[in-house]
CSV table of C-alpha atoms and ligand atoms in Angstrom, one decimal:
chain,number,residue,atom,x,y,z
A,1,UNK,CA,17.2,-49.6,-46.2
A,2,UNK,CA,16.6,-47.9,-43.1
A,3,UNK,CA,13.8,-45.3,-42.7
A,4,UNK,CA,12.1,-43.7,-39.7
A,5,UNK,CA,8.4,-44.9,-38.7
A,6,UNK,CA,6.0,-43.4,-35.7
A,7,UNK,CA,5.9,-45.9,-33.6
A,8,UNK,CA,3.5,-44.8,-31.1
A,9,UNK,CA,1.7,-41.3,-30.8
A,10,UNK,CA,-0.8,-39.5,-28.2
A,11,UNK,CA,-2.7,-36.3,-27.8
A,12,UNK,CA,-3.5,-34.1,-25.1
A,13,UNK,CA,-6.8,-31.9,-25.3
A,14,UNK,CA,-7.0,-29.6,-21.5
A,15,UNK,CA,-10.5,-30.2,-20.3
A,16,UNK,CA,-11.9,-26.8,-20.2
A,17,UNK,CA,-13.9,-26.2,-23.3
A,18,UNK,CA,-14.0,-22.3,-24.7
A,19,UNK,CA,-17.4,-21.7,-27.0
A,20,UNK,CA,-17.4,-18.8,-29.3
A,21,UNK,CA,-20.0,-17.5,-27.0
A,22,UNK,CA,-17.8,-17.3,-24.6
A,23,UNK,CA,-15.4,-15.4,-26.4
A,24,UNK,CA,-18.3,-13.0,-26.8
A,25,UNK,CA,-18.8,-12.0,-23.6
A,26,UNK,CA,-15.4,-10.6,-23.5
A,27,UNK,CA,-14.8,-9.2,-27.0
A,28,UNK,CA,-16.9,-8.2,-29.6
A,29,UNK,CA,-17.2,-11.3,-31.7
A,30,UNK,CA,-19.8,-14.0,-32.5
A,31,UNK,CA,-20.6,-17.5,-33.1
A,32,UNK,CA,-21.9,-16.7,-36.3
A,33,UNK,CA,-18.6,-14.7,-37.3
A,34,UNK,CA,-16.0,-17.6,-36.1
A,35,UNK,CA,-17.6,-20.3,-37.4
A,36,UNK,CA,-18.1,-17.9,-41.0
A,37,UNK,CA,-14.5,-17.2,-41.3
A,38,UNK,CA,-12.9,-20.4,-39.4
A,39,UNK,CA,-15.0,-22.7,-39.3
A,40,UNK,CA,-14.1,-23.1,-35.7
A,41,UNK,CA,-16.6,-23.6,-32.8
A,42,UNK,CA,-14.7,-24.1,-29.8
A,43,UNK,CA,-11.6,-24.4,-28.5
A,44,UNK,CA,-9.9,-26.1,-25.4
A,45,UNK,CA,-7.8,-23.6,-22.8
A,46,UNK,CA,-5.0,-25.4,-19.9
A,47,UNK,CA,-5.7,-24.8,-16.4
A,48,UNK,CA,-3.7,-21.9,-15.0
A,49,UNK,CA,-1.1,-22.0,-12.8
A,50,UNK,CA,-1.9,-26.1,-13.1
A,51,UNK,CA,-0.7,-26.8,-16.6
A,52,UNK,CA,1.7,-25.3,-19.0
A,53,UNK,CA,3.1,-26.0,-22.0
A,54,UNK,CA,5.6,-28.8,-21.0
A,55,UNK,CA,3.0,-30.3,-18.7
A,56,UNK,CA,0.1,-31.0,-21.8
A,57,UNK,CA,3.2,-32.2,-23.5
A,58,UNK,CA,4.6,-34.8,-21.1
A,59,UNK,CA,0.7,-35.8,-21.0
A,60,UNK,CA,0.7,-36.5,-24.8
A,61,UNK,CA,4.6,-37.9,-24.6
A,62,UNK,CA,3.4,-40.9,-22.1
A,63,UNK,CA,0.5,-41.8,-24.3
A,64,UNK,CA,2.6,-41.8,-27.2
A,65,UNK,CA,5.7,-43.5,-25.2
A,66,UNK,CA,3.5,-46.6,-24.1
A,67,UNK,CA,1.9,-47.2,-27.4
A,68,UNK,CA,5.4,-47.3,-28.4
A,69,UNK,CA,6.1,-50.3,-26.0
A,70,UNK,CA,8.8,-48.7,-24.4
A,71,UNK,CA,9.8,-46.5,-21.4
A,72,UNK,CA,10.3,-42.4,-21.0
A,73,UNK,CA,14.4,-43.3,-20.0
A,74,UNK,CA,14.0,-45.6,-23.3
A,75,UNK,CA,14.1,-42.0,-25.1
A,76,UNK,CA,17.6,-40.9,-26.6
A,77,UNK,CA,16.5,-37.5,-28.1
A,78,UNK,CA,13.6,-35.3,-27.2
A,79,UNK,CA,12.6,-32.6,-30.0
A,80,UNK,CA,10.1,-30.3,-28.8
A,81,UNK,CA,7.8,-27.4,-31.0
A,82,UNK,CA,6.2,-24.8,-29.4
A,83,UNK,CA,6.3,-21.0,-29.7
A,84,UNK,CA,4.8,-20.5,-26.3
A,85,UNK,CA,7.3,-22.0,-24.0
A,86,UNK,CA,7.2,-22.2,-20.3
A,87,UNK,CA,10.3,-20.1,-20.2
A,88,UNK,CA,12.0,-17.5,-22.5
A,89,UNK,CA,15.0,-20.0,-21.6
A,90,UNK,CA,15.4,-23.0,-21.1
A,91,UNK,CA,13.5,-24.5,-23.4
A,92,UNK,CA,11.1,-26.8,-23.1
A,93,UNK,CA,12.8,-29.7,-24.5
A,94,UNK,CA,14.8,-30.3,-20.5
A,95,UNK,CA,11.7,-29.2,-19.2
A,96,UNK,CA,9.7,-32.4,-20.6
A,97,UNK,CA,12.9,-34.1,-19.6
A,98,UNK,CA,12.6,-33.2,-16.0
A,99,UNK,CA,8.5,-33.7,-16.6
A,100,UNK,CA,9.3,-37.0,-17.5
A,101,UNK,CA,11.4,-38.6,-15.1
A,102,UNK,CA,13.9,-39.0,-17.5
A,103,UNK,CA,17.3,-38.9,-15.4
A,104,UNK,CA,19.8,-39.9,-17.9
A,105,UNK,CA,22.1,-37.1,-19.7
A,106,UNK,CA,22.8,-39.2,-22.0
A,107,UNK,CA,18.9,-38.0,-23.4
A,108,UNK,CA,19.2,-34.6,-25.6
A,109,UNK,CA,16.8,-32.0,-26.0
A,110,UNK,CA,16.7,-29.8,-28.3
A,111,UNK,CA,13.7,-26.9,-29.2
A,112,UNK,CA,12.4,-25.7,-32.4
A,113,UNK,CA,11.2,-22.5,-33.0
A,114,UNK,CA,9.1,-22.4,-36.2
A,115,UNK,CA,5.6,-22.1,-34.9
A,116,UNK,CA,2.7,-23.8,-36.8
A,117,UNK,CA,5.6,-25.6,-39.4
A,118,UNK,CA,7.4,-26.9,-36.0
A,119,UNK,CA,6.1,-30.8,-35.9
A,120,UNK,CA,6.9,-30.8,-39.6
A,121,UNK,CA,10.1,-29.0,-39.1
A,122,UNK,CA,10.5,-31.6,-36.3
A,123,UNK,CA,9.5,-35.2,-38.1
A,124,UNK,CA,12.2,-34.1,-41.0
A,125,UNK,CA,14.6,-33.5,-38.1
A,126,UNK,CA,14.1,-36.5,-36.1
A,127,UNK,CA,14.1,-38.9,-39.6
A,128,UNK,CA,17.7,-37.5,-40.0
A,129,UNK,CA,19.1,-38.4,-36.8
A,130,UNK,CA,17.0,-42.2,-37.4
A,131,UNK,CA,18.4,-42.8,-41.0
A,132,UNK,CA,21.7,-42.1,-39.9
A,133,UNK,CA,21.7,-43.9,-36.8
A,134,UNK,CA,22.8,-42.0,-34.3
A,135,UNK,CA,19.4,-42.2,-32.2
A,136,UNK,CA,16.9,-45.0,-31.9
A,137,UNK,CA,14.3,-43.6,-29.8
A,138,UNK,CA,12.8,-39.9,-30.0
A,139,UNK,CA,10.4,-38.5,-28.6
A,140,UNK,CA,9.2,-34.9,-31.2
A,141,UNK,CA,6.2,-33.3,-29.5
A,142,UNK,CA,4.2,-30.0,-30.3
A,143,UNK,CA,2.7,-28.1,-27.6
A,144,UNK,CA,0.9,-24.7,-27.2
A,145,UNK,CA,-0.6,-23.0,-24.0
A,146,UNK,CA,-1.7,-19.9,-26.6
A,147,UNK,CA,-4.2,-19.0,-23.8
A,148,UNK,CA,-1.8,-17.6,-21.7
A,149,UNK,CA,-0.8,-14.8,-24.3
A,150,UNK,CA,-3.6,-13.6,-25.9
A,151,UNK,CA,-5.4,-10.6,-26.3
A,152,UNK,CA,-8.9,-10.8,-24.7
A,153,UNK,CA,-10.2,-7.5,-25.7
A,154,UNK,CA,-11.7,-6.5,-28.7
A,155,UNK,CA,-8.0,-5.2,-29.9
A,156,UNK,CA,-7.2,-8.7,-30.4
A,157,UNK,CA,-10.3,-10.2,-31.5
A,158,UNK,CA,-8.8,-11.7,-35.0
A,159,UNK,CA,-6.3,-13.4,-33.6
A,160,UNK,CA,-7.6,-14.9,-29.7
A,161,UNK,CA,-10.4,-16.1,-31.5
A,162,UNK,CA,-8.6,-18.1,-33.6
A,163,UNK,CA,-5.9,-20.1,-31.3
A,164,UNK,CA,-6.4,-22.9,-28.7
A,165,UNK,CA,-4.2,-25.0,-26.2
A,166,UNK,CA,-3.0,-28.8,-26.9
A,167,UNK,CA,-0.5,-31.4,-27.6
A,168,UNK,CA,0.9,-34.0,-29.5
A,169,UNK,CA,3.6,-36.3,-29.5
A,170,UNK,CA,5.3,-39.2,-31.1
A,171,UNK,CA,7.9,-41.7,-30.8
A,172,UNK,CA,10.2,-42.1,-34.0
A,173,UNK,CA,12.0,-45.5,-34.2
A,174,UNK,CA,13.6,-46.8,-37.2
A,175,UNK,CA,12.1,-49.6,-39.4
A,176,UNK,CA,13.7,-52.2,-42.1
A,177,UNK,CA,10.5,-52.8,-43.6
A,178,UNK,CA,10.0,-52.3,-47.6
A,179,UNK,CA,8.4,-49.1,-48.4
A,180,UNK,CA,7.2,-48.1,-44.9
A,181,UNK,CA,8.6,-45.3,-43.0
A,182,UNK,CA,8.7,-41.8,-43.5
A,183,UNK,CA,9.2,-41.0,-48.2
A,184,UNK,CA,10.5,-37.8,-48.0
A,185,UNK,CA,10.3,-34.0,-46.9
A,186,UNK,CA,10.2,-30.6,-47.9
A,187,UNK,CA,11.2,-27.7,-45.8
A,188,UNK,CA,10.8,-23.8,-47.1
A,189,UNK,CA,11.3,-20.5,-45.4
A,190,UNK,CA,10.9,-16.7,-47.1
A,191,UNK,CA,11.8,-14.0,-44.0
A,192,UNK,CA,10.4,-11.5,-46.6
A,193,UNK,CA,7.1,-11.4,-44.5
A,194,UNK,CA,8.7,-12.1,-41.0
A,195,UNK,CA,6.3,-9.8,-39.2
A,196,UNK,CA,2.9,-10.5,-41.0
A,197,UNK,CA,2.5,-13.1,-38.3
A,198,UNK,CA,4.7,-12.5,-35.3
A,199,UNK,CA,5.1,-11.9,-31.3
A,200,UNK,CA,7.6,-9.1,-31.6
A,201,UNK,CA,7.2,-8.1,-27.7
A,202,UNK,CA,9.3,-8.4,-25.8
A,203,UNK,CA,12.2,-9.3,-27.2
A,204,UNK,CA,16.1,-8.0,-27.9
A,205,UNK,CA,15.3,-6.5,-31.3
A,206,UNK,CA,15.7,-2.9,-29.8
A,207,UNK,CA,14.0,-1.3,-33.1
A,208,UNK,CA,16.5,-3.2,-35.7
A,209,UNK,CA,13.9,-3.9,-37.6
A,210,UNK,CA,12.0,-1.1,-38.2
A,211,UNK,CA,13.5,-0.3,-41.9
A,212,UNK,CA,11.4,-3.7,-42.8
A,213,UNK,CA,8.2,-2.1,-41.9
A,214,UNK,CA,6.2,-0.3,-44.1
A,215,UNK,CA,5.0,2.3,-40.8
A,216,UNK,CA,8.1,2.5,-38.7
A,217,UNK,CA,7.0,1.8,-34.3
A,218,UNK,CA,7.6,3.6,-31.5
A,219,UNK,CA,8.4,1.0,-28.9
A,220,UNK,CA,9.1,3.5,-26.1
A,221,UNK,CA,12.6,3.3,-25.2
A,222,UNK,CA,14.6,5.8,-23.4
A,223,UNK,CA,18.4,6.7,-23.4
A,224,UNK,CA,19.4,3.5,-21.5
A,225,UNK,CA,22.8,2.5,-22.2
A,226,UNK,CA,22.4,-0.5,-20.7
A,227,UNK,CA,19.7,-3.4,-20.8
A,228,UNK,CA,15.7,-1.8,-20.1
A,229,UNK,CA,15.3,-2.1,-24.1
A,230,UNK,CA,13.7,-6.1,-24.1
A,231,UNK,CA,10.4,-5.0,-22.2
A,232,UNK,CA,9.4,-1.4,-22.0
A,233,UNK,CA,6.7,0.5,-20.2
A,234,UNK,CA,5.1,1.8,-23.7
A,235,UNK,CA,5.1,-1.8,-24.6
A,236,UNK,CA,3.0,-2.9,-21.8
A,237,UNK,CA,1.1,0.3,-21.8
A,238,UNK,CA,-0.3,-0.1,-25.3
A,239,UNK,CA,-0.6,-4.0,-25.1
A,240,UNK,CA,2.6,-4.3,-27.6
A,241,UNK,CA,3.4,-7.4,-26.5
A,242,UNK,CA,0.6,-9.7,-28.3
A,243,UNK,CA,0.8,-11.4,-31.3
A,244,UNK,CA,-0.4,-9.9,-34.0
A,245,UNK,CA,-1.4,-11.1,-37.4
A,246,UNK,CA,-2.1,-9.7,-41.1
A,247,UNK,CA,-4.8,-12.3,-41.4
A,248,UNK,CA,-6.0,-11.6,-45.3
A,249,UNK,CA,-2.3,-11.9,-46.5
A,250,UNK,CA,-1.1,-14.6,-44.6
A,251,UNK,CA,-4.4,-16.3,-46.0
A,252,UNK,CA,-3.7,-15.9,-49.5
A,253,UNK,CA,0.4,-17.0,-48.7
A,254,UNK,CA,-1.5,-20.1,-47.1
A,255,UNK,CA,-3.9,-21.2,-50.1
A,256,UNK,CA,-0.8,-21.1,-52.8
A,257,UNK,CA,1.7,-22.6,-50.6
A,258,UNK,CA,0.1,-25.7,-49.1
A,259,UNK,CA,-0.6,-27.7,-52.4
A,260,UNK,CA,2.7,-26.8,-53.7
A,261,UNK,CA,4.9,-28.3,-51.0
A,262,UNK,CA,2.3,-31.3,-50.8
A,263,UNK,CA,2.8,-31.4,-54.8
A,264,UNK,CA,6.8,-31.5,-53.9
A,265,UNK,CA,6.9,-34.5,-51.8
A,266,UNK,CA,4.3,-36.3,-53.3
A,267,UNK,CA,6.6,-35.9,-56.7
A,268,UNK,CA,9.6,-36.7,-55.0
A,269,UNK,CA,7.8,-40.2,-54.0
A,270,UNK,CA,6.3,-41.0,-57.5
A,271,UNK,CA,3.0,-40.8,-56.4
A,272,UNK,CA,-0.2,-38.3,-56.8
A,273,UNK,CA,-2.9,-36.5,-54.5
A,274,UNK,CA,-5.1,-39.5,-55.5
A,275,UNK,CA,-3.2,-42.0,-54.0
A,276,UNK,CA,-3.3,-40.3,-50.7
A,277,UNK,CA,-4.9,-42.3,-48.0
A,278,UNK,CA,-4.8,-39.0,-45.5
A,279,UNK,CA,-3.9,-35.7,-46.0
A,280,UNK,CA,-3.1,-34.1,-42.6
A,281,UNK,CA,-3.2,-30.2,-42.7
A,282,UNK,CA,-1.8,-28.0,-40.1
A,283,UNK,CA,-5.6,-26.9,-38.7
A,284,UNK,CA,-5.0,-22.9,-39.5
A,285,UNK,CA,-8.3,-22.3,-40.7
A,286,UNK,CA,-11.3,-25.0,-42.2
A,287,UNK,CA,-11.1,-22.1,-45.6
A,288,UNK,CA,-7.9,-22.6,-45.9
A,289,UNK,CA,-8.3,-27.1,-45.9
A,290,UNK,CA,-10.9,-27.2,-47.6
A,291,UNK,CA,-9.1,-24.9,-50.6
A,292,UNK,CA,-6.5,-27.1,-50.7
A,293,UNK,CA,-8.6,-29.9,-50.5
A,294,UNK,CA,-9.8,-28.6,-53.9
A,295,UNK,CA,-7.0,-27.7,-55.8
A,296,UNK,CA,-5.9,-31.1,-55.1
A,297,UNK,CA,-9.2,-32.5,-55.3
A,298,UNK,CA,-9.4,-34.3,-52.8
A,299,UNK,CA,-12.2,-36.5,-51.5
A,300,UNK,CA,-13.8,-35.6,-47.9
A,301,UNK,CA,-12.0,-38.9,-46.6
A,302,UNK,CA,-8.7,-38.2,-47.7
A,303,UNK,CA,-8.8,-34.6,-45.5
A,304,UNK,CA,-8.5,-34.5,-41.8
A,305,UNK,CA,-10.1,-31.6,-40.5
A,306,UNK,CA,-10.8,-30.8,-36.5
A,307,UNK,CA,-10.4,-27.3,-36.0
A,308,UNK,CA,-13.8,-27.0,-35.3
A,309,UNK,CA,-13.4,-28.1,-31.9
A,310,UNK,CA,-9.7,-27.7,-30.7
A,311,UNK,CA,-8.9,-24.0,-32.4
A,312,UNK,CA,-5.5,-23.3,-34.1
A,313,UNK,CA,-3.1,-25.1,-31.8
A,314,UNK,CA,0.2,-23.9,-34.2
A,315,UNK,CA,3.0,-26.8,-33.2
A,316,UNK,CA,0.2,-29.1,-31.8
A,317,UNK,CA,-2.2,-29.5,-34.5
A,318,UNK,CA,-0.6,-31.7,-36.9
A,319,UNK,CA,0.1,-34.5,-34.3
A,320,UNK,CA,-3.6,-34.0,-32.4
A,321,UNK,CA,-5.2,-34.0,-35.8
A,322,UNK,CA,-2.9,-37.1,-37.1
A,323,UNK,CA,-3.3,-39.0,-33.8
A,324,UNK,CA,-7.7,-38.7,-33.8
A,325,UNK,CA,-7.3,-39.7,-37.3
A,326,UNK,CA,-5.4,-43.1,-36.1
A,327,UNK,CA,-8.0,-43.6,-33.0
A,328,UNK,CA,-10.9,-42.7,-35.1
A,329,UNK,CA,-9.5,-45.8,-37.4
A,330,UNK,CA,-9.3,-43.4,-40.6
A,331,UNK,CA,-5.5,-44.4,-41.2
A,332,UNK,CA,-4.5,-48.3,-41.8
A,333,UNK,CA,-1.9,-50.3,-42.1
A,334,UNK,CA,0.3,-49.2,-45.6
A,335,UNK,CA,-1.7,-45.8,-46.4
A,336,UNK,CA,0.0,-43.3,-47.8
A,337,UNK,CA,-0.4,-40.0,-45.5
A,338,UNK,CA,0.7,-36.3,-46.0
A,339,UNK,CA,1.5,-34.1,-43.3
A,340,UNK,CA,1.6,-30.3,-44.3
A,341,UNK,CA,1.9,-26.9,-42.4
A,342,UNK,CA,2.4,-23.2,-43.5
A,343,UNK,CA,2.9,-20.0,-40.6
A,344,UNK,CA,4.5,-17.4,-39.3
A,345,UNK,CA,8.6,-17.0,-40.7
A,346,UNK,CA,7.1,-17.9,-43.1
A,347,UNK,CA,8.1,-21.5,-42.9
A,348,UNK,CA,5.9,-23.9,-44.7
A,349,UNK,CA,7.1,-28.5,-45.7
A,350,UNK,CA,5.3,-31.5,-45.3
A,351,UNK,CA,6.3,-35.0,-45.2
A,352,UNK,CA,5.1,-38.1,-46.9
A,353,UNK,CA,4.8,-41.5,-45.0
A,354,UNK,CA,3.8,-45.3,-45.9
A,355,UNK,CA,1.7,-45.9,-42.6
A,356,UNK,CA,2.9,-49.0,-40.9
B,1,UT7,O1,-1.6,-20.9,-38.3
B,1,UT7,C1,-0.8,-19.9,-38.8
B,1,UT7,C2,-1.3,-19.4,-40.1
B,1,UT7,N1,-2.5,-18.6,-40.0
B,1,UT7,C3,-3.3,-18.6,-40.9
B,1,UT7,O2,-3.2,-19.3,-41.9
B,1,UT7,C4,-4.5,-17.6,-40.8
B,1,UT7,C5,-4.8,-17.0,-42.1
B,1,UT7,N2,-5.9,-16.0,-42.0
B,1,UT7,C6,-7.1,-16.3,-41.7
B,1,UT7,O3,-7.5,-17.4,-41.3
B,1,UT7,C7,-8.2,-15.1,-41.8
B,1,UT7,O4,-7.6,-14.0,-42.4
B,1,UT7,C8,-8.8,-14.7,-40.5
B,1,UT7,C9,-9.7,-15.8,-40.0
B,1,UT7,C10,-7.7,-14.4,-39.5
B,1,UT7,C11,-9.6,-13.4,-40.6
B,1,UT7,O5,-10.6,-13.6,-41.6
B,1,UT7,P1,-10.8,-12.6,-42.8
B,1,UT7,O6,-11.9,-13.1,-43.6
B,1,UT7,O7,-9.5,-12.5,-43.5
B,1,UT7,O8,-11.2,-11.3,-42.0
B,1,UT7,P2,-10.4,-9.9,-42.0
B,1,UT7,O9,-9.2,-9.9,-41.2
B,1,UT7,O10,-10.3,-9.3,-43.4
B,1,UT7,O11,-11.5,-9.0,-41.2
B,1,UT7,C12,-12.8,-8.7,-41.7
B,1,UT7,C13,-13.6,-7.9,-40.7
B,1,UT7,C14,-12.8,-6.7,-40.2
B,1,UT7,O12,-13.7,-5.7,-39.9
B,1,UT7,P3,-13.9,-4.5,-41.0
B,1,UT7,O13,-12.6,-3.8,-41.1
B,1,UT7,O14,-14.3,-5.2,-42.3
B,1,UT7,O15,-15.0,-3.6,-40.4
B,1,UT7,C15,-12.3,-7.2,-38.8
B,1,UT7,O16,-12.1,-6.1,-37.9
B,1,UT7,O17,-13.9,-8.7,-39.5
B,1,UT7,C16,-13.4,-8.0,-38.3
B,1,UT7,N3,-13.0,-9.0,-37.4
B,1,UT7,C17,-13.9,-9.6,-36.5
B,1,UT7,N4,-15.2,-9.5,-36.3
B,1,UT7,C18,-15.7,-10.2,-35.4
B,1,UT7,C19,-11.8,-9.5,-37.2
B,1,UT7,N5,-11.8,-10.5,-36.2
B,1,UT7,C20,-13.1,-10.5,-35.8
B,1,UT7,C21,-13.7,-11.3,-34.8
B,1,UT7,N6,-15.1,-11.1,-34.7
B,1,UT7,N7,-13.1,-12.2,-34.1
């Protein structure tokens, strides 16, 4: 039987370190506030105009592509999370093509849009197109360069605090040994709450979706007849085009949704939170871990938890916090590991593997 395995996996942190003191010299925050409500202490920011999104990706993507023993034009799909791309289009995916070297077209790329569920989205994806053969090779990366669209006033203190830059990556090959390989996954969506946790701004929604709003917005548009409706002056103006983030609810969405979709594939494998060797949780807030960690009662071993220094980084987090785990020698050989994220959509899954 033929299931998919990671074959080799990196991580790219940008040098530049952001304390929450730092934050507080441009907002009002503090230390004592972020670490309360978080648990996060710092956070890691790309260079500008040096790094981007696809760059701190094709960083990861090497790592993860020589641990694999192969080579970038080895790579016969690229699958790439992130929900702050280089470009509004293309996406990313032919960008880390081009990043790469990779010169065959042969190579698709495809991008996924579902924020902090994106590497699981993506790792569900990619075991498809493994189990039924039609790639060998793919190479499924998260990235984020947050830094470059946040809101570094006060305005926006609950959400800038909260994100940081980085990226992961993996190679997904295909394995014929018993009980290794990726178990099974679990993907979920409710567009109820679409924006509790959204970057509206700009974009081609030209009011549409007001009636889903409990307060319908003014977004400032005119009488155009044609196009000026995707960015307008208001919009800039009155710093519309931020995320923006109903933190309490998407919390409490967060809490009850995480152990149920880790309950689904763990039940779909035959096995239980207590034979977990790892549990890998999208890093959206320590609270939020170490609730789950509870109601699944975990031990402190079988949760990996970094946030505390790397922030939020939505699409990135899973592989960063899966690949320290792996360096840090806290995942061997035939453990069984859970991978779970819930955001913005909202889209929540996880996947269950046999490590190995
Ligand atoms: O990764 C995608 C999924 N995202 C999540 O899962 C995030 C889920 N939500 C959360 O993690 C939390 O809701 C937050 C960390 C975002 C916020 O924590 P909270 O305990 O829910 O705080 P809150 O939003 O209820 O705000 C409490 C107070 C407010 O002041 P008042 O109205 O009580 O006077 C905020 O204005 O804290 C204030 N506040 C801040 N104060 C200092 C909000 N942000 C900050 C800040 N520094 N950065």
């Amino acid at each position: 039987m033929i299931r998919t395995r990671i074959a080799g996996i990196g991580k790219y942190l940008p040098g530049r370190v952001v304390r929450n003191d730092d934050l507080q010299t441009v907002m009002d925050t503090s230390d004592e506030w972020i670490q309360e409500r978080t648990g996060i202490q710092e956070r890691r920011y790309g260079t500008k105009h040096q790094e981007t999104t696809t760059t701190m990706a094709a960083q990861a993507a090497r790592i993860a592509i020589e641990r694999a023993g192969i080579t970038p034009e080895d790579i016969d799909f690229i699958l790439f999370a992130t929900l702050s791309p280089d470009y509004y289009f293309p996406g990313c995916g032919v960008l880390l093509q081009r990043e790469l070297g990779i010169t065959k077209t042969s190579v698709g790329a495809m991008d996924i849009r579902n924020q902090c569920t994106g590497f699981v989205y993506g790792l569900a994806t990619g075991d498809q197109f493994i189990r039924s053969g039609m790639y060998r090779n793919i190479l499924l990366v998260g990235a984020e360069m947050h830094s470059m669209g946040l809101d570094f006033t006060t305005r926006g203190r609950n959400v800038t605090v909260i994100f940081g830059d980085g990226a992961g990556a993996v190679v997904l090959q295909p394995t014929e040994e018993p009980g290794k390989g990726i178990l099974a996954n679990r993907l979920h969506s409710d567009g109820t709450h679409a924006e509790k946790l959204a970057f509206i701004n700009p974009g081609a929604h030209g009011g549409y979706h007001n009636k889903y709003l409990d307060e319908p917005v003014d977004y400032g548009y005119g009488n155009e007849t044609y196009g000026g409706i995707f960015l307008t002056d208001k919009m800039m103006e009155e710093a519309m085009t931020f995320p923006y983030m109903d933190g309490p609810f998407v919390f409490k969405m967060a809490v009850q949704k995480f152990p149920e979709v880790i309950q689904e594939v763990l039940g779909e494998a035959g096995v239980t939170a207590a034979d977990l060797g790892m549990l890998i949780p999208h890093q959206a807030n320590l609270r939020i871990s170490q609730f789950v960690q509870r109601t699944l009662r975990l031990r402190d071993d079988q949760v990996w938890n970094n946030i505390q220094k790397y922030g939020n980084t939505t699409a990135a987090s899973v592989p960063i916090a899966l690949c320290e785990a792996l360096e840090a020698g806290a995942i061997r050989d035939g453990d069984l590991v859970c991978l779970a994220a819930f955001g913005s959509g909202f889209t929540w899954g996880a996947n269950l593997l046999r490590w190995g």
